mmCIF file with all atom_site columns, N, CA and C in Angstrom:
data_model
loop_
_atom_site.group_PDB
_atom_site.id
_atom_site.type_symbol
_atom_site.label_atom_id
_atom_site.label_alt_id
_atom_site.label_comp_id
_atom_site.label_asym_id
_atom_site.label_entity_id
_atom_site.label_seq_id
_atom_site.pdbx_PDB_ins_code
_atom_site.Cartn_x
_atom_site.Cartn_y
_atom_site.Cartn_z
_atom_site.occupancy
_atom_site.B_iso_or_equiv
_atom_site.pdbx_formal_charge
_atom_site.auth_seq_id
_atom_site.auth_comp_id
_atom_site.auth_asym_id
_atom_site.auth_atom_id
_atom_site.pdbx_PDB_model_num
ATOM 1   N N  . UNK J 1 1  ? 60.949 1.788   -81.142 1.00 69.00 ? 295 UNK J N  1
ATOM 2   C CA . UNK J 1 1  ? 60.066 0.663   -80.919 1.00 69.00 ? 295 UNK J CA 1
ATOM 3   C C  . UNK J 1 1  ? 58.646 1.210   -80.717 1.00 69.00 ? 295 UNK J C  1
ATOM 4   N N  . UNK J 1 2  ? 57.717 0.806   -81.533 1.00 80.00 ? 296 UNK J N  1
ATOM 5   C CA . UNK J 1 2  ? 56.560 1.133   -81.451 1.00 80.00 ? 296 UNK J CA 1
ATOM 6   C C  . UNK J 1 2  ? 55.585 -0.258  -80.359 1.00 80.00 ? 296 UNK J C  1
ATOM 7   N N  . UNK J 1 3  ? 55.190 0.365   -79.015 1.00 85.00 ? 297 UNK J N  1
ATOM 8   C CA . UNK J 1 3  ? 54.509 0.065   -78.208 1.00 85.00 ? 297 UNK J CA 1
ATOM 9   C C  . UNK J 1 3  ? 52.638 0.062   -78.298 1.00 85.00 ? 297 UNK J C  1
ATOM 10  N N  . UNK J 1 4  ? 52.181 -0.594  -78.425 1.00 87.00 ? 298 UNK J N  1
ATOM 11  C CA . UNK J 1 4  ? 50.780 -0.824  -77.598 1.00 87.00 ? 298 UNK J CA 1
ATOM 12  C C  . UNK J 1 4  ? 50.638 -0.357  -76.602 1.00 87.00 ? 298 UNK J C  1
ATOM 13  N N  . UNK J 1 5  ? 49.043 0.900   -76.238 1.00 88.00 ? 299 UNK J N  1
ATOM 14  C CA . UNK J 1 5  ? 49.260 0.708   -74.726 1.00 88.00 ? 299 UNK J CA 1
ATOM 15  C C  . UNK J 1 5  ? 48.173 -0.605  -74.704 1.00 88.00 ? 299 UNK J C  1
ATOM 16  N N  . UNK J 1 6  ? 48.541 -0.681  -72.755 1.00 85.00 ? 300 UNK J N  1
ATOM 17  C CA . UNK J 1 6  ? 47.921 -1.920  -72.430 1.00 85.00 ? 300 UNK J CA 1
ATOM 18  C C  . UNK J 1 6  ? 46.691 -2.104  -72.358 1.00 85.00 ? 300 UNK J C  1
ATOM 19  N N  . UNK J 1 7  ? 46.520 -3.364  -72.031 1.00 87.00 ? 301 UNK J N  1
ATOM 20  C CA . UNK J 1 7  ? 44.788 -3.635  -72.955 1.00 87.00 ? 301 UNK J CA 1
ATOM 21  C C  . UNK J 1 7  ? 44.321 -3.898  -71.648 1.00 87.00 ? 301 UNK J C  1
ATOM 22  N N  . UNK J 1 8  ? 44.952 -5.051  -70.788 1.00 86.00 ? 302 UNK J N  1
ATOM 23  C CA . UNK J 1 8  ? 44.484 -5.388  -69.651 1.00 86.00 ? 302 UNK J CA 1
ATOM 24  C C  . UNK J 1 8  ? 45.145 -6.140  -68.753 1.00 86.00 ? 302 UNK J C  1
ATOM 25  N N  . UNK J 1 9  ? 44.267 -6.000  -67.494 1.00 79.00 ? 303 UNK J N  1
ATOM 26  C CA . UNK J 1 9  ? 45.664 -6.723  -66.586 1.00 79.00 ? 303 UNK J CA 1
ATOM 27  C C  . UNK J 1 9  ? 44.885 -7.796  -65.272 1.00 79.00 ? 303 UNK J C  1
ATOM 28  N N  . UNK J 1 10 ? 45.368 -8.620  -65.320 1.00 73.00 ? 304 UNK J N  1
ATOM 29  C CA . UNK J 1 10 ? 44.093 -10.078 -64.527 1.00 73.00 ? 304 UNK J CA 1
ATOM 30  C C  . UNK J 1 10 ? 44.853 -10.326 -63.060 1.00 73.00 ? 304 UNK J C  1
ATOM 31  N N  . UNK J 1 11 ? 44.571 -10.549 -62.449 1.00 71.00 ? 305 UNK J N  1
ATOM 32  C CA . UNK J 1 11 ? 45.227 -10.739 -60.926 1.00 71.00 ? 305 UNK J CA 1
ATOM 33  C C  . UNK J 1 11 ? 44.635 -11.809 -60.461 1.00 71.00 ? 305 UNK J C  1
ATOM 34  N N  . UNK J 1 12 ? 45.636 -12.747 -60.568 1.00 67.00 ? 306 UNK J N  1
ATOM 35  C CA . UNK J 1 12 ? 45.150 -14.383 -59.894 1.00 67.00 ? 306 UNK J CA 1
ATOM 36  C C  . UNK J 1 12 ? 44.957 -14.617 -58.516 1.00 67.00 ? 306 UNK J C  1
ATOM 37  N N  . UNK J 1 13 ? 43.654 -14.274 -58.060 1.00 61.00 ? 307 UNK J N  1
ATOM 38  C CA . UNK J 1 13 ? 43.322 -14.623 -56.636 1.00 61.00 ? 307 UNK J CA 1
ATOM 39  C C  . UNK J 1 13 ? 42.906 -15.794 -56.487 1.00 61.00 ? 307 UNK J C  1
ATOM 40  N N  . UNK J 1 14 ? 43.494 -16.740 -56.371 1.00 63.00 ? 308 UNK J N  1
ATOM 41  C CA . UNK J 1 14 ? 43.033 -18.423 -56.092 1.00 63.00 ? 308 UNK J CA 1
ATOM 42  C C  . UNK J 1 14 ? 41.531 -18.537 -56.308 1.00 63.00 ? 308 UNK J C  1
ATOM 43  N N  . UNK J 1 15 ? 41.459 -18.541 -57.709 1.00 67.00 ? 309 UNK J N  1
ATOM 44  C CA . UNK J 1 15 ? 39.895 -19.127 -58.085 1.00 67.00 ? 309 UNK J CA 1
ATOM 45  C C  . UNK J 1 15 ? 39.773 -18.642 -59.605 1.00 67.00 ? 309 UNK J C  1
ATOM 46  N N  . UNK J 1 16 ? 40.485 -17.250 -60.016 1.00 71.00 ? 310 UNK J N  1
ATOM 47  C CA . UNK J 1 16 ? 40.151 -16.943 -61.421 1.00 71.00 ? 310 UNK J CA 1
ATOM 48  C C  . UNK J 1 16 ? 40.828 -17.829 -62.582 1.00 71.00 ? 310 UNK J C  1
ATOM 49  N N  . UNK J 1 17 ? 41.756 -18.212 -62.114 1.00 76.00 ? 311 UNK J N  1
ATOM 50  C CA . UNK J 1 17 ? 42.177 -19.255 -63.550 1.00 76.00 ? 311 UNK J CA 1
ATOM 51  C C  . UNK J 1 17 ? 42.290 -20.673 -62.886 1.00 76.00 ? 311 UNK J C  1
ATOM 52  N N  . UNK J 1 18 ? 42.087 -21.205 -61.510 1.00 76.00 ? 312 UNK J N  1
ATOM 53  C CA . UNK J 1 18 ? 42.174 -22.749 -62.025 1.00 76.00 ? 312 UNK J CA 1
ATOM 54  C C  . UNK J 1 18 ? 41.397 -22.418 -60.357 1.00 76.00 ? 312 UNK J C  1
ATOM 55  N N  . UNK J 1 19 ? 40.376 -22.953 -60.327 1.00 81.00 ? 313 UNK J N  1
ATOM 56  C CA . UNK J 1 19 ? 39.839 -23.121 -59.216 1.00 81.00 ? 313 UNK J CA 1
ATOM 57  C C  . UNK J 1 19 ? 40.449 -24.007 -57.533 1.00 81.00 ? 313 UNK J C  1
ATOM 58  N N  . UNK J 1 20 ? 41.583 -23.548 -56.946 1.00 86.00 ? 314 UNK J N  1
ATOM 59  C CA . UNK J 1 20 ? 42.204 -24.561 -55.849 1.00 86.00 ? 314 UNK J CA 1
ATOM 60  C C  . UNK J 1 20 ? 41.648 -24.581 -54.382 1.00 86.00 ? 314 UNK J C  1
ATOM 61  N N  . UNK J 1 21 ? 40.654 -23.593 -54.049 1.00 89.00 ? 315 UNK J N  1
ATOM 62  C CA . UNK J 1 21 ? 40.136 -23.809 -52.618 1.00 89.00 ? 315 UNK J CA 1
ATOM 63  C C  . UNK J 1 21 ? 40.176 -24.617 -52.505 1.00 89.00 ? 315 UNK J C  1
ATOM 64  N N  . UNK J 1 22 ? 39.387 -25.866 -52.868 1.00 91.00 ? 316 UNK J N  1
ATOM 65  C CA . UNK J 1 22 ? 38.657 -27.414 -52.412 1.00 91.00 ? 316 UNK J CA 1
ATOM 66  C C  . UNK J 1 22 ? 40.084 -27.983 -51.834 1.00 91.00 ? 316 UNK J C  1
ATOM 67  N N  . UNK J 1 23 ? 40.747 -27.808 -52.989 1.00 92.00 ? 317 UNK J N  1
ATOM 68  C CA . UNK J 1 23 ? 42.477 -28.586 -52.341 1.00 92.00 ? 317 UNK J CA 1
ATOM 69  C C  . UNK J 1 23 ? 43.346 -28.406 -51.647 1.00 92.00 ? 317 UNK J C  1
ATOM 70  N N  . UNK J 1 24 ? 43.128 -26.744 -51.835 1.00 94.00 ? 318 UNK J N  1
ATOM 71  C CA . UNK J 1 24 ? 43.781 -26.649 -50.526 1.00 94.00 ? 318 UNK J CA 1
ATOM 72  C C  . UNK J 1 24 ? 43.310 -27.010 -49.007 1.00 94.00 ? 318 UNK J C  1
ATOM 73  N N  . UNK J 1 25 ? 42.293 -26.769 -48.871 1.00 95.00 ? 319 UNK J N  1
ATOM 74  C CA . UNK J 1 25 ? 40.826 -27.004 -47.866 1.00 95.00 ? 319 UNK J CA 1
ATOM 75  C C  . UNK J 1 25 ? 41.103 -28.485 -47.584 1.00 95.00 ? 319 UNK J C  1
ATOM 76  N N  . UNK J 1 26 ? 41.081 -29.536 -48.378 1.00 97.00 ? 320 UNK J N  1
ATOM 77  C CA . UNK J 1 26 ? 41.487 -31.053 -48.233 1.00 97.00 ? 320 UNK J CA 1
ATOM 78  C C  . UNK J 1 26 ? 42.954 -31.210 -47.606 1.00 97.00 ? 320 UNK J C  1
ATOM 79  N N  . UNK J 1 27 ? 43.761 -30.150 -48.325 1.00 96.00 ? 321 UNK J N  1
ATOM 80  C CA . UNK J 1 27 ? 45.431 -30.514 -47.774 1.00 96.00 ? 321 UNK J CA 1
ATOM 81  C C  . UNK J 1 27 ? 45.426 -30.082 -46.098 1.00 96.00 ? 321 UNK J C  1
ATOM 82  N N  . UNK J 1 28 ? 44.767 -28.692 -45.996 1.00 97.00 ? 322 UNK J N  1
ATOM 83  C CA . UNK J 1 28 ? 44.424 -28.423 -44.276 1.00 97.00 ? 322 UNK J CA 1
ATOM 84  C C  . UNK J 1 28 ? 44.100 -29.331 -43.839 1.00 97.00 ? 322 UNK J C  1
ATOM 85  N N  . UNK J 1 29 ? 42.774 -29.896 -44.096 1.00 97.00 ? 323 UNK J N  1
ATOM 86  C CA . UNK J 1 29 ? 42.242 -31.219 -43.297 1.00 97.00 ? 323 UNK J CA 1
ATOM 87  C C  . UNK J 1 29 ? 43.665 -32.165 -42.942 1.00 97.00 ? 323 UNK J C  1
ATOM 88  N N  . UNK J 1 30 ? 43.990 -32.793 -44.193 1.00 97.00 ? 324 UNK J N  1
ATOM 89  C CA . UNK J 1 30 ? 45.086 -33.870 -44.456 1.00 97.00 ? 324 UNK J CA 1
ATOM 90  C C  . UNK J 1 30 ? 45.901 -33.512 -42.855 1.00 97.00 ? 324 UNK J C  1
ATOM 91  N N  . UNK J 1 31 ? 46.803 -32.254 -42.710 1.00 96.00 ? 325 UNK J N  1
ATOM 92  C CA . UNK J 1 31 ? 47.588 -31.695 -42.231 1.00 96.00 ? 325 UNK J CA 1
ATOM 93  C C  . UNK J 1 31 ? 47.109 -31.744 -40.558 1.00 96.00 ? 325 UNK J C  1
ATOM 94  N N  . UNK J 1 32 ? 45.691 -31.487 -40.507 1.00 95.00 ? 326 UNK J N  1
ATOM 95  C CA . UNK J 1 32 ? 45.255 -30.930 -39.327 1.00 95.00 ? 326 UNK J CA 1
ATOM 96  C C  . UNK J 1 32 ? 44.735 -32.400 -38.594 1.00 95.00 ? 326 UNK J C  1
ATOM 97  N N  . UNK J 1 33 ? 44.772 -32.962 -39.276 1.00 94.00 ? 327 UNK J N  1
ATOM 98  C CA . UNK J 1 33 ? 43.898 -34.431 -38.900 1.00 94.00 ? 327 UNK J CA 1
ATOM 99  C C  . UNK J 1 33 ? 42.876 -34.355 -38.506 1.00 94.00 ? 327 UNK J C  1
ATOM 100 N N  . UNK J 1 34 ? 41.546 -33.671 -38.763 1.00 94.00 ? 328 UNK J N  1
ATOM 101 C CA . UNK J 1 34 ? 40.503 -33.017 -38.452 1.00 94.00 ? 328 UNK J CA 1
ATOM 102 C C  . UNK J 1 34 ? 39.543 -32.587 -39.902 1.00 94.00 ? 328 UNK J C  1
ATOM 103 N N  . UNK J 1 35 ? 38.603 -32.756 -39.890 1.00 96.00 ? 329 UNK J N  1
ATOM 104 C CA . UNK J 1 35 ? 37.367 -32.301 -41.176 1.00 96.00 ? 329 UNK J CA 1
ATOM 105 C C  . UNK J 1 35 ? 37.615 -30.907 -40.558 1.00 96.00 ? 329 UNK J C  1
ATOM 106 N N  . UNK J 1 36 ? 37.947 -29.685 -41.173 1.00 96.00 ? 330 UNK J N  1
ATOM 107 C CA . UNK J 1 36 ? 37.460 -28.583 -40.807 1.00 96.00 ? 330 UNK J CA 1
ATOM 108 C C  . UNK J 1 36 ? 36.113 -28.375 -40.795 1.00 96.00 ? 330 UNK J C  1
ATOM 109 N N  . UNK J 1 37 ? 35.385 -26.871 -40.516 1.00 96.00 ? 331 UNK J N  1
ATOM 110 C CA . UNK J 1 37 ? 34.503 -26.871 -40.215 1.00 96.00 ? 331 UNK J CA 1
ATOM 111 C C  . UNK J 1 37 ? 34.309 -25.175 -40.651 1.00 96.00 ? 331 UNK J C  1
ATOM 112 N N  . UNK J 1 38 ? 33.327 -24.610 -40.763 1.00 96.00 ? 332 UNK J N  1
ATOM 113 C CA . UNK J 1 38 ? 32.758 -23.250 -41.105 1.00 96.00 ? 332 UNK J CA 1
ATOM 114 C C  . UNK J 1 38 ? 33.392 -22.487 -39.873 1.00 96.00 ? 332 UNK J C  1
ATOM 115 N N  . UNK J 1 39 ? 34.098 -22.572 -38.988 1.00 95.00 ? 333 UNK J N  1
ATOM 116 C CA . UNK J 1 39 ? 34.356 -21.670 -37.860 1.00 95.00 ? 333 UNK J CA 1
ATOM 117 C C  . UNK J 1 39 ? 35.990 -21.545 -38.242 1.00 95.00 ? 333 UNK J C  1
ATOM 118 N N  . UNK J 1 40 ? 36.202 -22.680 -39.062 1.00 95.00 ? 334 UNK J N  1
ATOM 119 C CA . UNK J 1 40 ? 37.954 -22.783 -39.475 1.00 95.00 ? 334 UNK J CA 1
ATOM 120 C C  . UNK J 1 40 ? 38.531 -22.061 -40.870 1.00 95.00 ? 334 UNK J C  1
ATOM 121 N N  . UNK J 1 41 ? 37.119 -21.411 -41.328 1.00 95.00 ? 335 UNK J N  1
ATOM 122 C CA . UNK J 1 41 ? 37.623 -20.856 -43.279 1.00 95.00 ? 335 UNK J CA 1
ATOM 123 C C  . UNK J 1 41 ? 37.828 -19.721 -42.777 1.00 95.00 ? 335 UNK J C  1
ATOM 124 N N  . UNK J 1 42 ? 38.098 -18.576 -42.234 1.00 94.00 ? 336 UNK J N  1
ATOM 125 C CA . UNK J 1 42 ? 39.031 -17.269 -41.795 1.00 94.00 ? 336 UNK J CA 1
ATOM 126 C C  . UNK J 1 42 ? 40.255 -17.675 -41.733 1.00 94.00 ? 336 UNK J C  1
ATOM 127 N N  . UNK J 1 43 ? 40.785 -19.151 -40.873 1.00 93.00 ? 337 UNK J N  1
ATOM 128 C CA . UNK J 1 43 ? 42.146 -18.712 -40.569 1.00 93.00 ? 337 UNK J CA 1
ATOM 129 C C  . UNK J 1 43 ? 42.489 -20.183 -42.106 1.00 93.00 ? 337 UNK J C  1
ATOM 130 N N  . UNK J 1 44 ? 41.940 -20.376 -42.895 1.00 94.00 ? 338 UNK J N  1
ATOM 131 C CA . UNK J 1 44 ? 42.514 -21.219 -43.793 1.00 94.00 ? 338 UNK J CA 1
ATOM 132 C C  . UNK J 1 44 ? 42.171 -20.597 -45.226 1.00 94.00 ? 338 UNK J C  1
ATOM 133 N N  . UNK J 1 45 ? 41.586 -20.182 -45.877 1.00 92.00 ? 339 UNK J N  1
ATOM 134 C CA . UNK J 1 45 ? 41.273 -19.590 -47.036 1.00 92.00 ? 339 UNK J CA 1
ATOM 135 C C  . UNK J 1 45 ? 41.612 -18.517 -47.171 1.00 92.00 ? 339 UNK J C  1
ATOM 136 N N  . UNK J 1 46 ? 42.451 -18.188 -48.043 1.00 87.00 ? 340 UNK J N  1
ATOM 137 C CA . UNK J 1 46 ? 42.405 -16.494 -48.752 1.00 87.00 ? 340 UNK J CA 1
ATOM 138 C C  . UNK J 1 46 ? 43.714 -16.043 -47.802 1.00 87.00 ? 340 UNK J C  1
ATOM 139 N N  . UNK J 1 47 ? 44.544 -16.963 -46.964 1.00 89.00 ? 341 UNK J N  1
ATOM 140 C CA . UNK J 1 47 ? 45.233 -16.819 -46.266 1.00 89.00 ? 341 UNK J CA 1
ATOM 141 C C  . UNK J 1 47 ? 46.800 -17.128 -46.705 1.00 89.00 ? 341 UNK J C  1
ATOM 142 N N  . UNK J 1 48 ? 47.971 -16.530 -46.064 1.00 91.00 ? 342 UNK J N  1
ATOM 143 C CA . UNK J 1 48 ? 49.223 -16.745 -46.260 1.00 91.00 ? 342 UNK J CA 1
ATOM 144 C C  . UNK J 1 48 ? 49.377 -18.065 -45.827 1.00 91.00 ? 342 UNK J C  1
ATOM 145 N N  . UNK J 1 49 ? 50.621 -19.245 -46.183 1.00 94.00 ? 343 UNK J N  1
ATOM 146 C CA . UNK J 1 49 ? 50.925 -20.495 -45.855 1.00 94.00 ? 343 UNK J CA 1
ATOM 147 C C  . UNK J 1 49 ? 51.004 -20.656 -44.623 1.00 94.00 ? 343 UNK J C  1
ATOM 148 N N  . UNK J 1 50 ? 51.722 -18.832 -44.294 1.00 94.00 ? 344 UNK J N  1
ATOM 149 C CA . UNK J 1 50 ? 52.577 -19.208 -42.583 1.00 94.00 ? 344 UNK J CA 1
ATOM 150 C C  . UNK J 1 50 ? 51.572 -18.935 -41.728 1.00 94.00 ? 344 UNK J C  1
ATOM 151 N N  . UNK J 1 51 ? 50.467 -17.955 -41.967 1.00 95.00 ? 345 UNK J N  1
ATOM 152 C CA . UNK J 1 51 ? 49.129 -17.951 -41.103 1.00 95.00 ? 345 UNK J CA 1
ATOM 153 C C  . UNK J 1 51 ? 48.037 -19.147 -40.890 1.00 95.00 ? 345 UNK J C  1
ATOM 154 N N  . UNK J 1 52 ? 48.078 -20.063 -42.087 1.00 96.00 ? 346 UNK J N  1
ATOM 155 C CA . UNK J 1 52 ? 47.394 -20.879 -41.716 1.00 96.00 ? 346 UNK J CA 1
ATOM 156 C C  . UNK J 1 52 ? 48.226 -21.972 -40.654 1.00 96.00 ? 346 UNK J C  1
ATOM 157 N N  . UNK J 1 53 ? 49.553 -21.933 -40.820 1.00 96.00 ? 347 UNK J N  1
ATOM 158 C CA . UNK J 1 53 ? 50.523 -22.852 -40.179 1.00 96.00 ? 347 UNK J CA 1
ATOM 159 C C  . UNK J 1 53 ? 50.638 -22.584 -38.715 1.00 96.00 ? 347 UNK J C  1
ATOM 160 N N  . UNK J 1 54 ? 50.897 -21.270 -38.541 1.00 96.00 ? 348 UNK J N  1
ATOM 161 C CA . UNK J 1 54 ? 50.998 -20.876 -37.086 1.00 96.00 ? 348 UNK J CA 1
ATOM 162 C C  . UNK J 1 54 ? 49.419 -21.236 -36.435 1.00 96.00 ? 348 UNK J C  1
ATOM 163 N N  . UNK J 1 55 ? 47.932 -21.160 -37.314 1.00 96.00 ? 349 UNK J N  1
ATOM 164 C CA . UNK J 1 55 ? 46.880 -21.411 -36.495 1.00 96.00 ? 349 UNK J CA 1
ATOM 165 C C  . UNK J 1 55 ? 47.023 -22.589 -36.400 1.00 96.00 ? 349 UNK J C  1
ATOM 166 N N  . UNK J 1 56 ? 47.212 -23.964 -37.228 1.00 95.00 ? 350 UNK J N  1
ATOM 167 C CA . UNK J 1 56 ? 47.100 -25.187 -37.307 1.00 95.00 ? 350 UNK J CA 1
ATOM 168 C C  . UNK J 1 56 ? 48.698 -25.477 -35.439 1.00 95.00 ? 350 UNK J C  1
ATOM 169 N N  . UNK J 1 57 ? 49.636 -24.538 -35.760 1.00 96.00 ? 351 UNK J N  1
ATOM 170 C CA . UNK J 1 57 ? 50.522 -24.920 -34.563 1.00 96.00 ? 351 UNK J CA 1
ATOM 171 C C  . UNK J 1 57 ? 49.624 -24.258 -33.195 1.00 96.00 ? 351 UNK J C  1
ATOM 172 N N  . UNK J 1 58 ? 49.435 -23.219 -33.280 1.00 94.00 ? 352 UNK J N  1
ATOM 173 C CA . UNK J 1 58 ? 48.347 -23.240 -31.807 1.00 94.00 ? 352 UNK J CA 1
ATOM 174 C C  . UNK J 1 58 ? 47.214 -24.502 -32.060 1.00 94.00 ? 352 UNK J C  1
ATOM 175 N N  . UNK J 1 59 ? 46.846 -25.120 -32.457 1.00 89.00 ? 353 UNK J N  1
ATOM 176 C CA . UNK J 1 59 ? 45.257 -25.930 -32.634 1.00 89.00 ? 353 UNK J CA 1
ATOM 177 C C  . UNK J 1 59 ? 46.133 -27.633 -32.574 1.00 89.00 ? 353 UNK J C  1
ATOM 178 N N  . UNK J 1 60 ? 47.573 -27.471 -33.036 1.00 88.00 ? 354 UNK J N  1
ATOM 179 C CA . UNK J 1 60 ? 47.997 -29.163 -32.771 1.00 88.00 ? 354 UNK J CA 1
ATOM 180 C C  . UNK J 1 60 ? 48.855 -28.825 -31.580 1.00 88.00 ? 354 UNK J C  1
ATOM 181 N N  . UNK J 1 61 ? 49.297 -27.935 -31.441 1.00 90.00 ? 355 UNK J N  1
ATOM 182 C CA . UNK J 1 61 ? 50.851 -28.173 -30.609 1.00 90.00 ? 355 UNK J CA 1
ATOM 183 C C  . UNK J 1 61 ? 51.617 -28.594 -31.819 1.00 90.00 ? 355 UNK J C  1
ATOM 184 N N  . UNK J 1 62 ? 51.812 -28.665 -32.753 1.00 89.00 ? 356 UNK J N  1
ATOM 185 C CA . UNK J 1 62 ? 53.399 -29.461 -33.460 1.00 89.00 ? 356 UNK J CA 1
ATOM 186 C C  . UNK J 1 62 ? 54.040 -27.532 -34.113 1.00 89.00 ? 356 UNK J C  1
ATOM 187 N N  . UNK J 1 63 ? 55.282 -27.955 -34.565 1.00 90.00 ? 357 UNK J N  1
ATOM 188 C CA . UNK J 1 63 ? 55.823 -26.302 -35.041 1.00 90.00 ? 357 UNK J CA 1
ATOM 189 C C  . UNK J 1 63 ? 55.122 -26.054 -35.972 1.00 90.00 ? 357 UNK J C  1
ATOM 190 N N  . UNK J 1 64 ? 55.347 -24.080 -36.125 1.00 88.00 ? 358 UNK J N  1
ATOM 191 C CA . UNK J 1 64 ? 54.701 -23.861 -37.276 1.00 88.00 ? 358 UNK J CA 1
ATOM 192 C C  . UNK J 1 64 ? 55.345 -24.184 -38.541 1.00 88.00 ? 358 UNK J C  1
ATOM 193 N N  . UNK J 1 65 ? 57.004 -24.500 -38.430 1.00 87.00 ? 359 UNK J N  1
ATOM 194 C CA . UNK J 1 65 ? 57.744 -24.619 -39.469 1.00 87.00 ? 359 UNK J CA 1
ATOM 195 C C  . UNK J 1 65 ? 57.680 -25.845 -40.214 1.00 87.00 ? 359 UNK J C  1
ATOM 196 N N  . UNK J 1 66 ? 57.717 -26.819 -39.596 1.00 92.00 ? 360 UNK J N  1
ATOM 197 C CA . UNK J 1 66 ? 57.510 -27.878 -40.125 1.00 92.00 ? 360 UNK J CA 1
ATOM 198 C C  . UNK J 1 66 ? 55.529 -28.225 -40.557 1.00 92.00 ? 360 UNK J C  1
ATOM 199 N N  . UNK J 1 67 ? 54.722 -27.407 -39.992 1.00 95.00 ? 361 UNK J N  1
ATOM 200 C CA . UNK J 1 67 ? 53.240 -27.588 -40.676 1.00 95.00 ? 361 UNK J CA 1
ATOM 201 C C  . UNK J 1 67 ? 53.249 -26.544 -41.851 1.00 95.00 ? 361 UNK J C  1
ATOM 202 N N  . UNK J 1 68 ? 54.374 -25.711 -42.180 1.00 94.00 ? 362 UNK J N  1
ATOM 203 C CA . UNK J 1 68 ? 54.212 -24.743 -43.427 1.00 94.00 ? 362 UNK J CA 1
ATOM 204 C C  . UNK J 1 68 ? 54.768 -25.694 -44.226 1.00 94.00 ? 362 UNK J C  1
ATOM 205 N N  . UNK J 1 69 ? 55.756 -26.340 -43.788 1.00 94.00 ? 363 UNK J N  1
ATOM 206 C CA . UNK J 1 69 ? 56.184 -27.589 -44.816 1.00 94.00 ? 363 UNK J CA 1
ATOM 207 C C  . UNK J 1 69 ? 55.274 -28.243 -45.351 1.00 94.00 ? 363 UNK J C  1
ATOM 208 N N  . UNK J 1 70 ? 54.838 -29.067 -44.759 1.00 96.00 ? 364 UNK J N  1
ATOM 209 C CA . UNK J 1 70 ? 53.692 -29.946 -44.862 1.00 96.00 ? 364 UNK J CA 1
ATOM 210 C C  . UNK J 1 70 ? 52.569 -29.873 -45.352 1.00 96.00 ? 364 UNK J C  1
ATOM 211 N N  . UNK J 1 71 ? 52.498 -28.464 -45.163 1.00 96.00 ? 365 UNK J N  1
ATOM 212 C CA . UNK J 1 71 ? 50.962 -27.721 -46.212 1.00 96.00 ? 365 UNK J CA 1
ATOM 213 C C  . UNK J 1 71 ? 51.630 -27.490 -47.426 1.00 96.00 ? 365 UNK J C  1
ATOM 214 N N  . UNK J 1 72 ? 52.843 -27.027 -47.801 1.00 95.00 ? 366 UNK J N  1
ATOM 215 C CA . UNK J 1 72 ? 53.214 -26.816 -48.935 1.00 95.00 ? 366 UNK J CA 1
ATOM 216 C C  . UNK J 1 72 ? 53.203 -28.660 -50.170 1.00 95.00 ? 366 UNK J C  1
ATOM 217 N N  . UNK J 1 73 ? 53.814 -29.204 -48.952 1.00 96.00 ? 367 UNK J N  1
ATOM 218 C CA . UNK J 1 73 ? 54.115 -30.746 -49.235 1.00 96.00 ? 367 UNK J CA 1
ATOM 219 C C  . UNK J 1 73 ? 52.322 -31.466 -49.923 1.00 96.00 ? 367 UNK J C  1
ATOM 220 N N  . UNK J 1 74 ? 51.968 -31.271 -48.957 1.00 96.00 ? 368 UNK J N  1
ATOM 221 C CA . UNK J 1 74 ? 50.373 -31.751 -49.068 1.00 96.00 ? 368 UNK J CA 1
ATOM 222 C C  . UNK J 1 74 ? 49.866 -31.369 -50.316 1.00 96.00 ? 368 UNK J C  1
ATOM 223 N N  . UNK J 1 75 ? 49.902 -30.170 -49.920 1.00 94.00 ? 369 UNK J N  1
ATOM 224 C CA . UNK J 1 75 ? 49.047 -29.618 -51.327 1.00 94.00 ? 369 UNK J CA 1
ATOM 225 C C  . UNK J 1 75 ? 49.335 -30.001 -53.044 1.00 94.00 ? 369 UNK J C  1
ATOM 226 N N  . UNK J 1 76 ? 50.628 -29.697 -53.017 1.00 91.00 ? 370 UNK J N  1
ATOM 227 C CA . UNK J 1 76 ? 51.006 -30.509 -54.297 1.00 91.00 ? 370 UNK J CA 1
ATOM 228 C C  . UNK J 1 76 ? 51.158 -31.570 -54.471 1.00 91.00 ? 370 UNK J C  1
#
């Protein structure tokens, strides 16, 4: 089998092929019942589901399990 080497290789960091901050950012809000705010994009952007979930469960009191749900739920 005659191979190609490779040409190139793209790594989808939430923004290079379909732009989703804004929505996800809206689904936090949705979730948090709260407009976030510039002091809240560390623990919500660029972040794992369960990190933003566990901050949103210290900041509501409700579990983190069921707000990882809910962010997953939301968002799509």
């Amino acid at each position: 089998m005659n191979r190609r080497p490779l040409q190139a290789v793209l790594f989808d960091m939430d923004g290079t092929l379909v732009d989703t901050e804004r929505l996800w950012w809206d689904a936090v809000e949705r979730v948090a019942g709260r407009d976030l705010t510039e002091a809240d994009r560390p623990d919500v952007l660029g972040r794992p589901v369960e990190h933003t979930a566990a901050w949103l469960a210290e900041t509501t009191g409700a579990p983190a399990a069921g707000l990882a749900d809910a962010l997953h739920e939301t968002f799509a």
